[in-house]
Amino acid sequence: MAKYTRGTVTAFSPFDARADAEALRKAMKGMGTDEETVLKILTSRNNAQRQEIASAFKTLFGRDLVDDLKSELTGKFETLMVSLMRPTYIFDAHALKHAIKGAGTNEKVLTEILASRTPAEVQSIKQVYLQEYEANLEDKITGETSGYFQRLLVVLLQANRDPDGRVDEGLVEQDAQVLFRAGELKWGTDEEKFITILGTRSVSHLRKVFDKYMTISGFQIEETIDRETSGDLEKLLLAVVKCIRSVPAYFAETLYYSMKGAGTDDDTLIRVMVSRSEIDLWDIRQEFRKNFAKSLYQMIQKDTSGDYRKALLLLCGGNDE
């Protein structure tokens, strides 16, 4: 069922890590910084190539490229460039660590990452978290969350969603009925049923359950979740449903709301643009255009400025007017 998806950033060719390292050093050496060179190189190389550049940079100059970027750049542009340099495998673990660090937990980050990543990706995140931070991710998350929100996060962290295969129509009907009885037909809500079914059934199975649910109840499952649950649990359940329907559409909506209205949620904008750039950002752009009657490119252009804007637009990779 997994549809082939496309990113906007691919391997640059012909690639010369040493030449890039030298150009970056020149751009940051002495008085002032040539931001244009920095952003052009880092947005047009893929993550594996950026790691090679960092290695060549250290070999040639005995300096740490990320440290230099941090000392030469500032603000959101610095955050974006440093995020691009973070090795892909550690990106999500790092975001989760910061979401549960210090005072207050960033539920938005927990929700976004755990609802949208595949079981294989979640397994990898848990291993990396343990290696890099010598801590158990599940323990850390349960220590900072509570209630049904915590329970659904724990279910998703098990990364045991059924693999896609033949869909059992009988079970589809049964699950749809169980959800209907657990929500619309019940005084109060049986949250556990929603958590188990939405957290463990296969993607292809759940898509059919959502259709059958609509037939039985006359409601989209999202409407029921909206009515029957609230707070962080509601947001997580909705994110799971949206990702089951379409991960690119979920991220298109995430990006739209990061920029809509007054102020921009730059952390989300950066996290999504960087983490999806090699996976499905091209598909996200198509969904964005379809669902919001404007292009992602136009919205970034209107909502950001300076080198930060230039770099985001290069990552975006095209205007779908």
Short mmCIF file of C-alpha atoms in Angstrom, two decimals:
data_model
loop_
_atom_site.label_atom_id
_atom_site.label_comp_id
_atom_site.label_asym_id
_atom_site.label_seq_id
_atom_site.Cartn_x
_atom_site.Cartn_y
_atom_site.Cartn_z
CA MET A 1 0.00 0.00 0.00
CA ALA A 2 2.90 2.36 0.67
CA LYS A 3 2.89 4.79 -2.22
CA TYR A 4 6.22 5.82 -3.66
CA THR A 5 6.95 9.30 -2.35
CA ARG A 6 9.33 11.99 -3.49
CA GLY A 7 11.53 14.48 -1.73
CA THR A 8 12.84 17.78 -3.10
CA VAL A 9 16.48 17.32 -2.05
CA THR A 10 18.51 14.61 -3.77
CA ALA A 11 22.21 13.78 -4.07
CA PHE A 12 24.12 16.58 -5.80
CA SER A 13 26.25 15.62 -8.77
CA PRO A 14 29.12 16.12 -9.44
CA PHE A 15 29.86 16.22 -5.72
CA ASP A 16 33.22 17.25 -4.25
CA ALA A 17 33.21 17.32 -0.44
CA ARG A 18 36.61 19.04 -0.20
CA ALA A 19 35.67 21.80 -2.64
CA ASP A 20 32.44 22.41 -0.67
CA ALA A 21 34.35 22.44 2.63
CA GLU A 22 36.80 24.98 1.21
CA ALA A 23 33.99 27.18 -0.12
CA LEU A 24 32.25 27.11 3.28
CA ARG A 25 35.45 27.96 5.13
CA LYS A 26 36.06 30.89 2.79
CA ALA A 27 32.46 32.05 3.26
CA MET A 28 32.86 32.15 7.06
CA LYS A 29 36.49 33.23 7.43
CA GLY A 30 37.48 36.75 8.47
CA MET A 31 35.10 39.67 8.81
CA GLY A 32 31.49 39.07 7.86
CA THR A 33 29.92 35.93 6.45
CA ASP A 34 28.85 35.09 2.92
CA GLU A 35 25.48 33.60 3.86
CA GLU A 36 24.49 33.07 0.23
CA THR A 37 27.27 30.51 -0.32
CA VAL A 38 26.47 28.72 2.93
CA LEU A 39 22.77 28.36 2.18
CA LYS A 40 23.27 27.43 -1.48
CA ILE A 41 25.66 24.60 -0.64
CA LEU A 42 23.78 23.20 2.34
CA THR A 43 20.31 23.21 0.74
CA SER A 44 21.49 21.58 -2.50
CA ARG A 45 23.39 18.64 -0.98
CA ASN A 46 21.60 15.73 0.65
CA ASN A 47 22.20 14.79 4.27
CA ALA A 48 24.78 12.09 3.53
CA GLN A 49 26.77 14.58 1.46
CA ARG A 50 26.56 17.22 4.20
CA GLN A 51 28.13 14.70 6.60
CA GLU A 52 30.98 14.16 4.12
CA ILE A 53 31.46 17.94 3.88
CA ALA A 54 31.65 18.19 7.70
CA SER A 55 34.25 15.42 7.74
CA ALA A 56 36.31 17.11 4.98
CA PHE A 57 36.00 20.44 6.85
CA LYS A 58 37.51 18.91 9.98
CA THR A 59 40.23 17.11 7.98
CA LEU A 60 41.27 20.26 6.11
CA PHE A 61 40.97 22.90 8.84
CA GLY A 62 40.82 21.10 12.18
CA ARG A 63 37.54 22.93 12.81
CA ASP A 64 34.01 21.73 13.49
CA LEU A 65 31.64 22.89 10.73
CA VAL A 66 28.58 22.97 12.98
CA ASP A 67 30.42 25.01 15.63
CA ASP A 68 31.49 27.48 12.93
CA LEU A 69 27.92 27.76 11.61
CA LYS A 70 26.71 28.43 15.16
CA SER A 71 29.27 31.16 15.75
CA GLU A 72 28.90 32.84 12.33
CA LEU A 73 25.12 32.71 11.81
CA THR A 74 22.23 33.90 13.99
CA GLY A 75 18.54 33.43 14.61
CA LYS A 76 16.21 31.23 12.58
CA PHE A 77 18.68 31.02 9.71
CA GLU A 78 21.27 29.53 12.07
CA THR A 79 18.69 27.05 13.44
CA LEU A 80 17.79 25.96 9.90
CA MET A 81 21.42 25.49 8.76
CA VAL A 82 22.35 23.59 11.94
CA SER A 83 19.23 21.40 11.51
CA LEU A 84 20.30 20.57 7.95
CA MET A 85 23.66 19.41 9.30
CA ARG A 86 22.15 17.03 11.85
CA PRO A 87 22.59 13.44 10.62
CA THR A 88 19.25 12.02 9.40
CA TYR A 89 19.33 9.05 11.75
CA ILE A 90 19.57 11.26 14.84
CA PHE A 91 17.18 14.02 13.75
CA ASP A 92 13.97 12.63 15.29
CA ALA A 93 15.64 11.38 18.48
CA HIS A 94 17.13 14.85 18.98
CA ALA A 95 13.76 16.54 18.43
CA LEU A 96 12.08 14.20 20.93
CA LYS A 97 14.81 14.71 23.51
CA HIS A 98 14.29 18.46 23.33
CA ALA A 99 10.51 18.05 23.46
CA ILE A 100 10.73 16.33 26.86
CA LYS A 101 13.64 18.27 28.30
CA GLY A 102 13.34 20.86 31.05
CA ALA A 103 10.18 22.57 32.21
CA GLY A 104 7.07 21.69 30.24
CA THR A 105 6.72 19.08 27.54
CA ASN A 106 6.25 19.94 23.88
CA GLU A 107 3.29 17.65 23.11
CA LYS A 108 3.10 18.97 19.55
CA VAL A 109 6.50 17.43 18.70
CA LEU A 110 5.69 14.09 20.37
CA THR A 111 2.42 13.97 18.44
CA GLU A 112 3.88 14.92 15.07
CA ILE A 113 6.77 12.47 15.17
CA LEU A 114 5.06 9.44 16.72
CA ALA A 115 1.90 9.74 14.61
CA SER A 116 3.72 10.10 11.30
CA ARG A 117 6.72 7.77 11.44
CA THR A 118 6.57 4.17 10.24
CA PRO A 119 7.05 1.29 12.73
CA ALA A 120 10.57 0.73 11.34
CA GLU A 121 11.38 4.42 11.82
CA VAL A 122 10.08 4.34 15.41
CA GLN A 123 12.22 1.27 16.20
CA SER A 124 15.26 3.07 14.83
CA ILE A 125 14.46 6.25 16.83
CA LYS A 126 14.30 4.18 20.06
CA GLN A 127 17.67 2.54 19.37
CA VAL A 128 19.36 5.83 18.50
CA TYR A 129 17.88 7.49 21.59
CA LEU A 130 19.37 4.76 23.76
CA GLN A 131 22.80 4.94 22.06
CA GLU A 132 23.07 8.73 21.95
CA TYR A 133 21.44 9.72 25.24
CA GLU A 134 21.85 6.52 27.28
CA ALA A 135 18.19 6.66 28.21
CA ASN A 136 15.04 4.75 27.37
CA LEU A 137 12.74 6.92 25.22
CA GLU A 138 9.56 5.25 26.46
CA ASP A 139 10.56 5.83 30.12
CA LYS A 140 11.33 9.46 29.38
CA ILE A 141 8.00 10.01 27.62
CA THR A 142 5.92 8.22 30.27
CA GLY A 143 7.68 10.32 32.91
CA GLU A 144 6.46 13.52 31.22
CA THR A 145 2.95 12.59 30.04
CA SER A 146 -0.20 11.11 31.54
CA GLY A 147 -3.64 9.66 30.92
CA TYR A 148 -4.89 8.33 27.61
CA PHE A 149 -2.50 10.61 25.74
CA GLN A 150 0.39 8.79 27.40
CA ARG A 151 -1.18 5.40 26.69
CA LEU A 152 -1.56 6.06 22.96
CA LEU A 153 2.04 7.34 22.80
CA VAL A 154 3.18 4.09 24.47
CA VAL A 155 1.16 2.02 21.98
CA LEU A 156 2.75 3.91 19.07
CA LEU A 157 6.22 3.53 20.65
CA GLN A 158 5.82 -0.27 20.58
CA ALA A 159 5.97 0.07 16.77
CA ASN A 160 3.85 -3.06 16.41
CA ARG A 161 1.26 -1.84 13.91
CA ASP A 162 0.02 -4.76 11.78
CA PRO A 163 1.86 -4.91 8.46
CA ASP A 164 -0.20 -4.15 5.36
CA GLY A 165 -1.61 -7.29 3.82
CA ARG A 166 -4.93 -8.80 2.81
CA VAL A 167 -7.73 -6.88 4.50
CA ASP A 168 -10.33 -8.94 6.38
CA GLU A 169 -13.68 -7.31 5.52
CA GLY A 170 -15.32 -8.96 8.53
CA LEU A 171 -12.83 -7.35 10.90
CA VAL A 172 -13.24 -4.01 9.11
CA GLU A 173 -16.99 -4.09 9.84
CA GLN A 174 -16.34 -5.20 13.43
CA ASP A 175 -13.79 -2.44 14.15
CA ALA A 176 -16.08 0.22 12.66
CA GLN A 177 -18.95 -1.00 14.87
CA VAL A 178 -16.70 -1.09 17.97
CA LEU A 179 -15.59 2.52 17.35
CA PHE A 180 -19.19 3.62 16.78
CA ARG A 181 -20.30 2.01 20.05
CA ALA A 182 -17.26 3.38 21.92
CA GLY A 183 -18.00 6.95 20.87
CA GLU A 184 -21.24 8.16 19.30
CA LEU A 185 -23.50 5.50 20.85
CA LYS A 186 -22.08 5.73 24.35
CA TRP A 187 -22.66 8.21 27.11
CA GLY A 188 -19.04 9.20 27.70
CA THR A 189 -16.33 7.64 25.56
CA ASP A 190 -14.43 4.36 25.67
CA GLU A 191 -11.05 5.89 24.77
CA GLU A 192 -9.24 2.57 25.09
CA LYS A 193 -11.04 1.13 22.05
CA PHE A 194 -9.94 4.10 19.93
CA ILE A 195 -6.36 3.74 21.17
CA THR A 196 -6.12 0.00 20.45
CA ILE A 197 -7.73 0.06 17.02
CA LEU A 198 -6.07 3.25 15.74
CA GLY A 199 -2.71 2.34 17.28
CA THR A 200 -2.37 -1.27 16.10
CA ARG A 201 -4.33 -2.04 12.90
CA SER A 202 -2.65 -1.83 9.50
CA VAL A 203 -2.88 1.28 7.35
CA SER A 204 -4.89 -0.39 4.56
CA HIS A 205 -7.25 -1.94 7.11
CA LEU A 206 -7.88 1.39 8.87
CA ARG A 207 -8.59 3.22 5.61
CA LYS A 208 -11.39 0.74 5.01
CA VAL A 209 -12.54 1.05 8.64
CA PHE A 210 -12.85 4.84 8.17
CA ASP A 211 -15.01 4.35 5.06
CA LYS A 212 -17.18 1.76 6.81
CA TYR A 213 -17.46 4.03 9.87
CA MET A 214 -18.82 6.81 7.65
CA THR A 215 -21.41 4.39 6.20
CA ILE A 216 -22.52 3.14 9.61
CA SER A 217 -22.54 6.44 11.54
CA GLY A 218 -22.93 9.15 8.92
CA PHE A 219 -19.85 10.85 10.40
CA GLN A 220 -16.22 11.04 9.42
CA ILE A 221 -14.12 9.46 12.17
CA GLU A 222 -12.41 12.86 12.65
CA GLU A 223 -15.77 14.45 13.56
CA THR A 224 -16.37 11.82 16.23
CA ILE A 225 -12.87 12.22 17.69
CA ASP A 226 -13.40 15.97 17.75
CA ARG A 227 -16.66 15.60 19.65
CA GLU A 228 -15.79 12.71 21.95
CA THR A 229 -12.24 13.56 23.06
CA SER A 230 -10.30 16.70 23.93
CA GLY A 231 -6.86 18.15 24.62
CA ASP A 232 -3.64 16.32 23.77
CA LEU A 233 -5.39 12.98 23.26
CA GLU A 234 -7.71 14.50 20.66
CA LYS A 235 -4.78 16.07 18.80
CA LEU A 236 -2.86 12.79 18.80
CA LEU A 237 -5.84 10.69 17.66
CA LEU A 238 -6.52 13.18 14.85
CA ALA A 239 -2.85 13.16 13.80
CA VAL A 240 -2.87 9.34 13.68
CA VAL A 241 -6.05 9.31 11.55
CA LYS A 242 -4.66 11.95 9.18
CA CYS A 243 -1.38 10.06 8.77
CA ILE A 244 -3.28 6.82 8.07
CA ARG A 245 -5.19 8.65 5.33
CA SER A 246 -2.10 10.44 3.89
CA VAL A 247 1.20 11.41 5.51
CA PRO A 248 1.94 14.12 2.89
CA ALA A 249 -1.52 15.66 3.45
CA TYR A 250 -0.90 15.63 7.22
CA PHE A 251 2.37 17.52 6.77
CA ALA A 252 0.84 19.95 4.28
CA GLU A 253 -1.71 20.85 6.96
CA THR A 254 1.02 21.04 9.64
CA LEU A 255 3.01 23.46 7.48
CA TYR A 256 -0.08 25.52 6.64
CA TYR A 257 -0.98 26.03 10.30
CA SER A 258 2.64 26.79 11.22
CA MET A 259 2.36 29.90 9.03
CA LYS A 260 -1.34 30.79 9.06
CA GLY A 261 -2.50 33.80 11.08
CA ALA A 262 -0.34 36.10 13.17
CA GLY A 263 3.20 34.92 13.81
CA THR A 264 4.97 31.85 12.51
CA ASP A 265 5.74 28.64 14.37
CA ASP A 266 9.32 28.53 13.04
CA ASP A 267 10.30 25.44 15.03
CA THR A 268 7.61 23.41 13.27
CA LEU A 269 8.32 24.98 9.89
CA ILE A 270 12.04 24.13 10.16
CA ARG A 271 11.47 20.64 11.59
CA VAL A 272 9.06 19.61 8.84
CA MET A 273 10.95 21.22 5.94
CA VAL A 274 14.22 19.57 7.02
CA SER A 275 12.88 16.16 8.09
CA ARG A 276 10.71 15.65 4.98
CA SER A 277 13.01 17.26 2.39
CA GLU A 278 14.44 13.92 1.22
CA ILE A 279 11.32 11.83 1.87
CA ASP A 280 8.09 13.37 0.58
CA LEU A 281 8.32 17.16 0.43
CA TRP A 282 7.43 17.10 -3.26
CA ASP A 283 4.22 15.20 -2.42
CA ILE A 284 3.56 17.56 0.49
CA ARG A 285 3.73 20.46 -1.98
CA GLN A 286 1.12 18.82 -4.22
CA GLU A 287 -1.22 18.23 -1.25
CA PHE A 288 -0.67 21.80 -0.06
CA ARG A 289 -1.65 23.21 -3.46
CA LYS A 290 -4.72 20.96 -3.63
CA ASN A 291 -5.98 21.62 -0.10
CA PHE A 292 -5.12 25.28 0.52
CA ALA A 293 -5.54 26.92 -2.90
CA LYS A 294 -2.04 28.39 -2.79
CA SER A 295 1.44 26.97 -3.08
CA LEU A 296 3.74 26.16 -0.18
CA TYR A 297 6.34 28.32 -1.93
CA GLN A 298 4.02 31.37 -1.94
CA MET A 299 3.15 30.94 1.71
CA ILE A 300 6.81 30.66 2.78
CA GLN A 301 7.65 33.68 0.66
CA LYS A 302 4.94 35.75 2.31
CA ASP A 303 5.65 34.57 5.83
CA THR A 304 9.43 34.63 6.17
CA SER A 305 12.31 36.94 5.20
CA GLY A 306 16.03 37.26 4.52
CA ASP A 307 18.45 34.35 4.20
CA TYR A 308 16.05 32.20 6.21
CA ARG A 309 13.43 32.67 3.48
CA LYS A 310 15.96 32.05 0.67
CA ALA A 311 17.05 28.76 2.25
CA LEU A 312 13.48 27.56 2.91
CA LEU A 313 12.47 28.34 -0.67
CA LEU A 314 15.45 26.39 -2.01
CA LEU A 315 14.44 23.41 0.16
CA CYS A 316 10.85 23.79 -1.05
CA GLY A 317 12.28 23.52 -4.54
CA GLY A 318 9.55 25.03 -6.70
CA ASN A 319 6.40 27.10 -6.91
CA ASP A 320 3.24 25.13 -7.76
CA GLU A 321 1.11 28.09 -8.73
#
